[in-house]
Amino acid sequence: MKTIKELDIENKKVIIRCDFNVPIKEGKIVDDTRIVAALETIKYCLEKNAKVILLSHLGRIKEKEDLAKNDLSPVANRLSELLKKDVLFVEKTRGDELEAVVESMEPGDVLLLQNTRYEDLDGKKESSNDEELGAYWASLGDVFVNDAFGTIHRAHASNVGIASHLPSAVGFLIEKELNALSVLENPEHPFIVILGGAKVADKIGVIENLVTKADKILIGGGMAFTFLKAKGLEIGNSLLDEENLDFCRKMLEEYGDKIVLPVDFAVSKECNNEGEYVVKNIKDFQEDDMGLDIGDQTVAFFKEVISDAAIVIWNGPLGVYELEKYKKNTDELLKFIVDNQIKTILGGGDIVAAASAAGFKDKVYHASTGGGATLEYLEGKKLPGLEAIK
Ligand code: AMP
């Protein structure tokens, strides 16, 4: 993969696709992590006297009312504070004004365009990788750097479109993600996978791709119950993904020695913080029981399995971690990993949010920011945003 250091950017107009998809409430940025994360690539380009042209999406644009809500100008202001220099902002994604500003840029100038998804209002031009739009954005610069890992699994005009017209490379953020995730291509052993979250359906691709590579797959969260039901156990009112019972049965038949299921759960009659819970063995489940977190025996066993792991990849929380009562054992296992410095990659989405809330995110080997992109990487799929750069 060509990286930014291999790209000639000296004095060039460099288009950088960033991920500035930050939470904004009433015009104020609630969390600027993604803007801070983009600084390394931007500053590197500025050191090389580049004219820096930034693009990013923000939220989704389906109708006119979405435009004002997803205006990127607060990002330009925050970026200006962080870089301690002016950041030019053009409220449009194309047109004479934009072209004039680009034309007038000096080396060391930074320009941010309006939200790329403003182009989705008229025929989803950004999200469907409209040929003309990609070519137009590419015409604004000399080279292209993609540093938005979160959209790398999508073919959009602002990543794949531009990359197909200009010399291109990935920025430092994507490089870091790929370096961390690439250990899974040829993993050291024991290689342990932990999977949680709600539905089996969302994780089928990951299970199929990793089950042959991993030494063990530990399954928790709501998805464990479909596997347990497939074994003929009573799961009460716990989450069931009926359509994928056969898939689970097949996996257990073929890889029964690798797939490790919970033996006990925190069980309640209702899924909220008010109801009481008891910890129960799966064999004691009654019809109205609902398993909402893995139990203590299961955590102890999961700890034992991962304690001598060479590498662990973990996707999905092991319980309903949004509820104070049922995040206990997800946090407990995260703490064990951090305390024992077990080389662990948190594979995006909810588990990264859980780790962040518990203060462990920056203490693990790697917390992937990608969400859907990370999941598709783990499924072994080709990522269009990367293919375009290759
Ligand atoms: P995912 O996006 O697939 O990683 O799923 C994350 C969601 O799974 C979170 O919202 C959790 O609340 C949910 N989840 C985890 N464990 C359970 C469980 N035992 N029962 C119901 N939902 C769960």
Short mmCIF file of C-alpha atoms and ligand atoms in Angstrom, two decimals:
data_model
loop_
_atom_site.label_atom_id
_atom_site.label_comp_id
_atom_site.label_asym_id
_atom_site.label_seq_id
_atom_site.Cartn_x
_atom_site.Cartn_y
_atom_site.Cartn_z
CA MET A 1 0.00 0.00 0.00
CA LYS A 2 1.43 3.36 -1.02
CA THR A 3 1.73 5.62 2.00
CA ILE A 4 1.92 9.39 2.20
CA LYS A 5 5.68 9.33 2.70
CA GLU A 6 6.07 7.73 -0.72
CA LEU A 7 4.02 10.44 -2.41
CA ASP A 8 5.62 13.59 -3.83
CA ILE A 9 3.65 16.35 -2.11
CA GLU A 10 6.25 19.13 -1.91
CA ASN A 11 4.56 22.39 -3.00
CA LYS A 12 1.64 20.41 -4.43
CA LYS A 13 -2.08 20.87 -4.05
CA VAL A 14 -2.86 17.91 -1.81
CA ILE A 15 -6.44 16.73 -1.45
CA ILE A 16 -6.92 14.85 1.84
CA ARG A 17 -10.07 12.81 2.48
CA CYS A 18 -10.47 13.08 6.26
CA ASP A 19 -13.02 11.59 8.63
CA PHE A 20 -14.51 14.65 10.30
CA ASN A 21 -17.78 12.86 10.99
CA VAL A 22 -17.90 14.23 14.55
CA PRO A 23 -20.91 14.62 16.83
CA ILE A 24 -22.23 18.20 16.66
CA LYS A 25 -25.01 19.54 18.86
CA GLU A 26 -26.47 23.00 18.28
CA GLY A 27 -23.46 23.99 16.21
CA LYS A 28 -20.97 22.83 18.86
CA ILE A 29 -18.61 19.89 18.48
CA VAL A 30 -19.21 17.41 21.31
CA ASP A 31 -16.14 15.25 20.72
CA ASP A 32 -13.21 16.38 18.55
CA THR A 33 -11.22 13.12 18.69
CA ARG A 34 -11.47 12.58 14.95
CA ILE A 35 -10.28 16.11 14.17
CA VAL A 36 -7.31 15.70 16.50
CA ALA A 37 -6.54 12.33 14.91
CA ALA A 38 -6.33 13.97 11.46
CA LEU A 39 -3.70 16.51 12.49
CA GLU A 40 -0.64 14.34 11.90
CA THR A 41 -1.32 13.95 8.19
CA ILE A 42 -2.35 17.59 7.74
CA LYS A 43 0.71 18.92 9.57
CA TYR A 44 3.00 16.65 7.57
CA CYS A 45 1.61 18.16 4.35
CA LEU A 46 2.03 21.68 5.71
CA GLU A 47 5.66 20.96 6.57
CA LYS A 48 6.12 20.05 2.91
CA ASN A 49 4.71 23.44 1.85
CA ALA A 50 1.65 21.86 0.34
CA LYS A 51 -1.65 23.61 -0.31
CA VAL A 52 -3.99 21.44 1.69
CA ILE A 53 -7.55 20.81 0.48
CA LEU A 54 -9.68 18.84 2.92
CA LEU A 55 -12.84 16.84 2.24
CA SER A 56 -15.06 14.95 4.64
CA HIS A 57 -18.58 13.69 5.00
CA LEU A 58 -20.73 14.47 8.04
CA GLY A 59 -23.86 12.50 8.88
CA ARG A 60 -26.32 11.55 6.16
CA ILE A 61 -28.09 13.84 3.72
CA LYS A 62 -31.45 12.58 2.49
CA GLU A 63 -33.57 15.71 2.38
CA LYS A 64 -33.11 19.48 2.43
CA GLU A 65 -33.62 19.66 6.21
CA ASP A 66 -30.48 17.55 6.70
CA LEU A 67 -28.24 20.19 5.14
CA ALA A 68 -28.05 22.73 7.97
CA LYS A 69 -27.73 19.95 10.59
CA ASN A 70 -24.71 18.58 8.81
CA ASP A 71 -22.89 21.79 7.97
CA LEU A 72 -19.12 21.25 8.32
CA SER A 73 -18.22 24.85 9.25
CA PRO A 74 -17.83 24.10 13.01
CA VAL A 75 -15.08 21.65 12.01
CA ALA A 76 -13.23 24.39 10.12
CA ASN A 77 -13.30 26.55 13.26
CA ARG A 78 -12.07 23.78 15.55
CA LEU A 79 -9.39 22.80 13.07
CA SER A 80 -8.22 26.38 12.92
CA GLU A 81 -7.85 26.42 16.73
CA LEU A 82 -5.96 23.13 16.73
CA LEU A 83 -3.62 24.10 13.88
CA LYS A 84 -3.26 27.64 15.24
CA LYS A 85 -3.81 29.07 11.79
CA ASP A 86 -6.64 30.19 9.54
CA VAL A 87 -8.62 27.47 7.83
CA LEU A 88 -10.48 28.59 4.72
CA PHE A 89 -14.00 27.22 4.44
CA VAL A 90 -16.14 27.16 1.32
CA GLU A 91 -19.81 26.48 1.93
CA LYS A 92 -20.19 24.64 -1.36
CA THR A 93 -18.86 21.38 -2.69
CA ARG A 94 -18.26 22.80 -6.18
CA GLY A 95 -18.51 25.95 -8.28
CA ASP A 96 -16.82 29.23 -9.17
CA GLU A 97 -16.23 30.42 -5.62
CA LEU A 98 -14.53 27.17 -4.65
CA GLU A 99 -12.38 27.16 -7.77
CA ALA A 100 -11.35 30.79 -7.18
CA VAL A 101 -10.33 30.02 -3.58
CA VAL A 102 -8.30 27.00 -4.69
CA GLU A 103 -6.66 29.13 -7.39
CA SER A 104 -5.65 31.77 -4.84
CA MET A 105 -4.17 29.35 -2.29
CA GLU A 106 -0.56 29.78 -1.21
CA PRO A 107 1.71 26.98 0.08
CA GLY A 108 0.78 26.32 3.72
CA ASP A 109 -2.87 27.29 3.24
CA VAL A 110 -5.61 24.95 4.42
CA LEU A 111 -9.06 24.78 2.85
CA LEU A 112 -12.06 22.73 3.94
CA LEU A 113 -14.95 22.13 1.54
CA GLN A 114 -18.54 21.75 2.65
CA ASN A 115 -19.74 18.24 3.62
CA THR A 116 -19.19 15.90 0.66
CA ARG A 117 -22.63 14.38 1.24
CA TYR A 118 -24.32 17.64 0.28
CA GLU A 119 -23.86 16.04 -3.16
CA ASP A 120 -26.19 13.22 -2.08
CA LEU A 121 -29.22 15.47 -2.14
CA ASP A 122 -29.26 15.45 -5.91
CA GLY A 123 -29.03 11.79 -6.91
CA LYS A 124 -26.60 10.47 -4.27
CA LYS A 125 -23.65 11.63 -6.32
CA GLU A 126 -21.11 11.27 -3.50
CA SER A 127 -22.33 7.92 -2.15
CA SER A 128 -22.77 6.34 -5.56
CA ASN A 129 -19.30 7.42 -6.70
CA ASP A 130 -20.61 9.59 -9.54
CA GLU A 131 -17.90 9.63 -12.20
CA GLU A 132 -18.21 13.32 -13.00
CA LEU A 133 -18.07 14.35 -9.34
CA GLY A 134 -14.95 12.31 -8.57
CA ALA A 135 -13.24 13.76 -11.65
CA TYR A 136 -14.29 17.29 -10.65
CA TRP A 137 -12.91 17.04 -7.10
CA ALA A 138 -9.72 15.47 -8.46
CA SER A 139 -9.32 18.45 -10.82
CA LEU A 140 -8.89 20.71 -7.77
CA GLY A 141 -5.60 19.10 -6.73
CA ASP A 142 -2.38 17.43 -7.85
CA VAL A 143 -2.28 14.42 -5.52
CA PHE A 144 -4.70 12.59 -3.23
CA VAL A 145 -4.32 11.23 0.29
CA ASN A 146 -7.04 9.07 1.81
CA ASP A 147 -6.98 9.18 5.61
CA ALA A 148 -10.62 8.29 6.35
CA PHE A 149 -10.57 4.67 7.52
CA GLY A 150 -14.26 4.66 8.49
CA THR A 151 -15.40 4.90 4.84
CA ILE A 152 -12.69 2.73 3.28
CA HIS A 153 -15.21 -0.10 2.72
CA ARG A 154 -17.34 2.15 0.53
CA ALA A 155 -16.80 3.32 -3.03
CA HIS A 156 -17.62 7.01 -2.82
CA ALA A 157 -16.69 9.87 -5.14
CA SER A 158 -14.55 11.47 -2.41
CA ASN A 159 -12.35 8.40 -1.97
CA VAL A 160 -12.49 5.91 -4.86
CA GLY A 161 -13.59 8.57 -7.36
CA ILE A 162 -10.73 10.97 -6.69
CA ALA A 163 -8.15 8.18 -6.31
CA SER A 164 -8.88 6.94 -9.80
CA HIS A 165 -7.75 10.28 -11.28
CA LEU A 166 -4.70 11.29 -9.21
CA PRO A 167 -1.47 9.84 -7.80
CA SER A 168 -2.75 8.56 -4.44
CA ALA A 169 -1.64 7.22 -1.09
CA VAL A 170 -3.01 6.53 2.37
CA GLY A 171 -2.39 8.92 5.27
CA PHE A 172 -0.92 8.14 8.68
CA LEU A 173 -4.25 7.19 10.27
CA ILE A 174 -5.10 4.52 7.72
CA GLU A 175 -1.50 3.31 7.72
CA LYS A 176 -1.70 2.82 11.49
CA GLU A 177 -4.98 0.91 11.23
CA LEU A 178 -3.68 -1.34 8.46
CA ASN A 179 -0.44 -2.05 10.28
CA ALA A 180 -2.34 -3.10 13.39
CA LEU A 181 -4.97 -5.16 11.57
CA SER A 182 -2.45 -6.82 9.25
CA VAL A 183 -1.20 -9.01 12.12
CA LEU A 184 -4.36 -11.01 11.46
CA GLU A 185 -3.21 -11.99 7.98
CA ASN A 186 -0.62 -14.31 9.40
CA PRO A 187 -1.45 -14.40 13.09
CA GLU A 188 0.82 -15.67 15.81
CA HIS A 189 -0.69 -18.48 17.86
CA PRO A 190 -2.56 -18.97 20.09
CA PHE A 191 -4.83 -16.62 18.15
CA ILE A 192 -8.07 -16.07 20.07
CA VAL A 193 -11.19 -14.33 18.77
CA ILE A 194 -13.82 -12.90 21.12
CA LEU A 195 -17.20 -12.15 19.57
CA GLY A 196 -20.18 -10.51 21.21
CA GLY A 197 -22.93 -8.13 20.27
CA ALA A 198 -26.51 -8.64 19.33
CA LYS A 199 -27.04 -10.65 16.19
CA VAL A 200 -25.36 -13.67 14.65
CA ALA A 201 -26.45 -12.28 11.26
CA ASP A 202 -24.02 -9.35 11.52
CA LYS A 203 -21.08 -11.59 12.35
CA ILE A 204 -21.47 -14.50 9.94
CA GLY A 205 -18.78 -13.20 7.58
CA VAL A 206 -16.37 -12.64 10.47
CA ILE A 207 -17.00 -16.10 11.93
CA GLU A 208 -16.54 -17.80 8.56
CA ASN A 209 -13.33 -15.92 7.85
CA LEU A 210 -11.73 -16.27 11.27
CA VAL A 211 -12.85 -19.71 12.39
CA THR A 212 -10.25 -21.44 10.24
CA LYS A 213 -7.45 -19.12 11.40
CA ALA A 214 -8.23 -18.87 15.10
CA ASP A 215 -7.40 -21.40 17.79
CA LYS A 216 -10.52 -20.54 19.75
CA ILE A 217 -13.57 -18.32 19.23
CA LEU A 218 -15.13 -17.19 22.50
CA ILE A 219 -18.74 -16.15 22.00
CA GLY A 220 -20.66 -13.89 24.36
CA GLY A 221 -23.35 -11.24 24.09
CA GLY A 222 -26.79 -11.78 22.64
CA MET A 223 -25.43 -13.89 19.80
CA ALA A 224 -24.33 -16.66 22.18
CA PHE A 225 -27.97 -17.67 22.70
CA THR A 226 -28.54 -18.71 19.10
CA PHE A 227 -25.55 -21.05 19.43
CA LEU A 228 -26.84 -22.37 22.77
CA LYS A 229 -30.30 -22.93 21.33
CA ALA A 230 -28.69 -24.75 18.39
CA LYS A 231 -27.22 -27.11 20.99
CA GLY A 232 -30.74 -27.78 22.24
CA LEU A 233 -30.54 -25.69 25.41
CA GLU A 234 -33.38 -23.64 26.94
CA ILE A 235 -32.57 -19.93 26.46
CA GLY A 236 -35.84 -18.46 27.78
CA ASN A 237 -36.56 -14.97 26.49
CA SER A 238 -32.95 -14.26 25.57
CA LEU A 239 -32.08 -12.83 22.18
CA LEU A 240 -32.57 -15.37 19.41
CA ASP A 241 -31.61 -15.02 15.78
CA GLU A 242 -33.91 -17.76 14.54
CA GLU A 243 -32.90 -17.45 10.89
CA ASN A 244 -29.33 -18.32 11.72
CA LEU A 245 -29.93 -21.37 13.90
CA ASP A 246 -28.83 -23.63 11.07
CA PHE A 247 -25.66 -21.62 10.55
CA CYS A 248 -24.82 -21.98 14.25
CA ARG A 249 -25.57 -25.71 14.15
CA LYS A 250 -23.26 -26.12 11.18
CA MET A 251 -20.46 -24.15 12.84
CA LEU A 252 -20.78 -26.21 16.02
CA GLU A 253 -20.65 -29.45 14.02
CA GLU A 254 -17.60 -28.43 12.05
CA TYR A 255 -15.71 -26.38 14.62
CA GLY A 256 -17.16 -27.52 17.94
CA ASP A 257 -13.66 -27.82 19.42
CA LYS A 258 -12.91 -24.16 18.64
CA ILE A 259 -16.16 -22.47 19.57
CA VAL A 260 -16.40 -21.68 23.28
CA LEU A 261 -19.83 -20.73 24.63
CA PRO A 262 -20.75 -19.18 27.99
CA VAL A 263 -21.87 -21.50 30.79
CA ASP A 264 -23.57 -18.87 32.96
CA PHE A 265 -25.27 -15.49 32.64
CA ALA A 266 -26.62 -12.53 34.56
CA VAL A 267 -30.33 -13.24 34.14
CA SER A 268 -33.35 -11.01 34.61
CA LYS A 269 -37.00 -10.95 33.59
CA GLU A 270 -36.64 -7.50 32.04
CA CYS A 271 -34.00 -5.66 30.07
CA ASN A 272 -33.48 -2.47 32.07
CA ASN A 273 -31.50 -1.12 35.01
CA GLU A 274 -34.42 -1.43 37.45
CA GLY A 275 -35.01 -5.19 37.38
CA GLU A 276 -33.06 -7.48 39.72
CA TYR A 277 -30.78 -10.12 38.26
CA VAL A 278 -29.34 -13.43 39.38
CA VAL A 279 -26.39 -15.32 37.95
CA LYS A 280 -27.55 -18.64 36.54
CA ASN A 281 -26.08 -21.63 34.81
CA ILE A 282 -27.47 -21.98 31.27
CA LYS A 283 -28.85 -25.41 32.25
CA ASP A 284 -31.13 -23.72 34.83
CA PHE A 285 -32.76 -21.22 32.47
CA GLN A 286 -36.54 -20.92 32.70
CA GLU A 287 -38.97 -19.83 29.99
CA ASP A 288 -39.08 -16.17 31.06
CA ASP A 289 -35.36 -15.77 31.77
CA MET A 290 -33.35 -13.28 29.78
CA GLY A 291 -29.55 -13.49 29.73
CA LEU A 292 -28.12 -9.96 29.69
CA ASP A 293 -24.44 -10.39 30.57
CA ILE A 294 -22.09 -13.35 30.75
CA GLY A 295 -21.67 -14.79 34.24
CA ASP A 296 -18.67 -15.02 36.58
CA GLN A 297 -17.73 -18.61 35.74
CA THR A 298 -17.71 -17.73 32.06
CA VAL A 299 -15.49 -14.70 32.61
CA ALA A 300 -13.08 -16.81 34.64
CA PHE A 301 -12.92 -19.35 31.83
CA PHE A 302 -12.54 -16.69 29.11
CA LYS A 303 -9.64 -15.20 31.13
CA GLU A 304 -7.98 -18.59 31.29
CA VAL A 305 -8.24 -19.07 27.52
CA ILE A 306 -6.85 -15.65 26.62
CA SER A 307 -4.14 -15.54 29.27
CA ASP A 308 -1.58 -17.24 27.04
CA ALA A 309 -2.83 -15.78 23.76
CA ALA A 310 -0.28 -14.37 21.32
CA ILE A 311 -2.99 -12.18 19.80
CA VAL A 312 -6.65 -11.51 20.58
CA ILE A 313 -9.20 -9.85 18.36
CA TRP A 314 -12.41 -8.76 20.03
CA ASN A 315 -15.58 -7.54 18.34
CA GLY A 316 -18.82 -6.84 20.17
CA PRO A 317 -19.66 -6.43 23.87
CA LEU A 318 -20.40 -9.52 25.99
CA GLY A 319 -23.53 -8.08 27.55
CA VAL A 320 -25.98 -5.19 27.25
CA TYR A 321 -23.16 -2.82 28.12
CA GLU A 322 -25.32 0.31 27.69
CA LEU A 323 -27.03 -0.67 30.96
CA GLU A 324 -24.89 -0.12 34.05
CA LYS A 325 -25.89 -3.51 35.48
CA TYR A 326 -24.92 -5.57 32.48
CA LYS A 327 -21.60 -4.05 31.44
CA LYS A 328 -19.77 -5.59 34.38
CA ASN A 329 -18.14 -8.55 32.70
CA THR A 330 -17.28 -6.79 29.43
CA ASP A 331 -15.39 -4.29 31.61
CA GLU A 332 -13.90 -7.08 33.72
CA LEU A 333 -12.43 -8.82 30.69
CA LEU A 334 -11.15 -5.52 29.26
CA LYS A 335 -9.44 -4.82 32.58
CA PHE A 336 -7.86 -8.28 32.58
CA ILE A 337 -6.48 -7.66 29.09
CA VAL A 338 -5.05 -4.29 30.07
CA ASP A 339 -3.63 -5.47 33.43
CA ASN A 340 -1.96 -8.46 31.80
CA GLN A 341 -0.94 -6.61 28.63
CA ILE A 342 -2.51 -9.20 26.37
CA LYS A 343 -1.95 -8.10 22.78
CA THR A 344 -5.52 -7.28 21.80
CA ILE A 345 -7.16 -5.57 18.88
CA LEU A 346 -10.61 -4.16 19.59
CA GLY A 347 -12.41 -4.50 16.30
CA GLY A 348 -14.43 -1.32 16.00
CA GLY A 349 -17.90 -0.15 16.97
CA ASP A 350 -19.53 -0.98 20.27
CA ILE A 351 -16.58 -2.68 21.94
CA VAL A 352 -14.44 0.39 21.31
CA ALA A 353 -17.19 2.58 22.78
CA ALA A 354 -17.35 0.26 25.82
CA ALA A 355 -13.56 0.39 26.24
CA SER A 356 -13.59 4.15 25.85
CA ALA A 357 -16.30 4.60 28.51
CA ALA A 358 -14.36 2.38 30.92
CA GLY A 359 -11.06 4.20 30.29
CA PHE A 360 -9.32 1.26 28.58
CA LYS A 361 -9.35 2.40 24.96
CA ASP A 362 -5.89 3.94 24.98
CA LYS A 363 -4.41 1.10 27.01
CA VAL A 364 -5.06 -1.78 24.61
CA TYR A 365 -2.68 -2.72 21.79
CA HIS A 366 -5.05 -1.30 19.17
CA ALA A 367 -8.60 0.02 19.17
CA SER A 368 -9.77 0.12 15.58
CA THR A 369 -11.88 3.14 14.73
CA GLY A 370 -13.48 1.67 11.64
CA GLY A 371 -16.85 0.22 12.64
CA GLY A 372 -18.19 -1.21 9.38
CA ALA A 373 -14.78 -0.90 7.72
CA THR A 374 -13.11 -2.97 10.45
CA LEU A 375 -15.83 -5.59 10.28
CA GLU A 376 -15.41 -5.95 6.52
CA TYR A 377 -11.65 -6.21 6.99
CA LEU A 378 -12.23 -9.00 9.50
CA GLU A 379 -14.55 -10.70 7.02
CA GLY A 380 -11.59 -10.81 4.64
CA LYS A 381 -13.34 -8.62 2.08
CA LYS A 382 -11.55 -6.32 -0.33
CA LEU A 383 -12.01 -2.68 0.67
CA PRO A 384 -12.77 -0.45 -2.36
CA GLY A 385 -11.09 2.62 -0.84
CA LEU A 386 -7.83 0.69 -0.58
CA GLU A 387 -8.12 -1.13 -3.86
CA ALA A 388 -8.42 2.26 -5.60
CA ILE A 389 -5.08 3.30 -4.11
CA LYS A 390 -3.33 0.05 -4.93
P1 AMP B 1 -23.17 -5.24 17.78
O1 AMP B 1 -23.48 -3.92 17.17
O2 AMP B 1 -23.59 -6.41 16.97
O3 AMP B 1 -21.74 -5.35 18.27
O4 AMP B 1 -24.09 -5.37 19.04
C1 AMP B 1 -23.97 -4.53 20.14
C2 AMP B 1 -25.23 -4.63 20.90
O5 AMP B 1 -25.39 -5.94 21.39
C3 AMP B 1 -25.25 -3.72 22.08
O6 AMP B 1 -26.25 -2.76 21.87
C4 AMP B 1 -25.62 -4.63 23.23
O7 AMP B 1 -26.57 -4.09 24.08
C5 AMP B 1 -26.16 -5.85 22.55
N1 AMP B 1 -26.07 -7.04 23.41
C6 AMP B 1 -25.00 -7.56 23.97
N2 AMP B 1 -25.31 -8.61 24.76
C7 AMP B 1 -26.64 -8.77 24.69
C8 AMP B 1 -27.57 -9.67 25.29
N3 AMP B 1 -27.18 -10.64 26.11
N4 AMP B 1 -28.87 -9.51 24.99
C9 AMP B 1 -29.27 -8.52 24.17
N5 AMP B 1 -28.44 -7.65 23.57
C10 AMP B 1 -27.14 -7.76 23.83
#
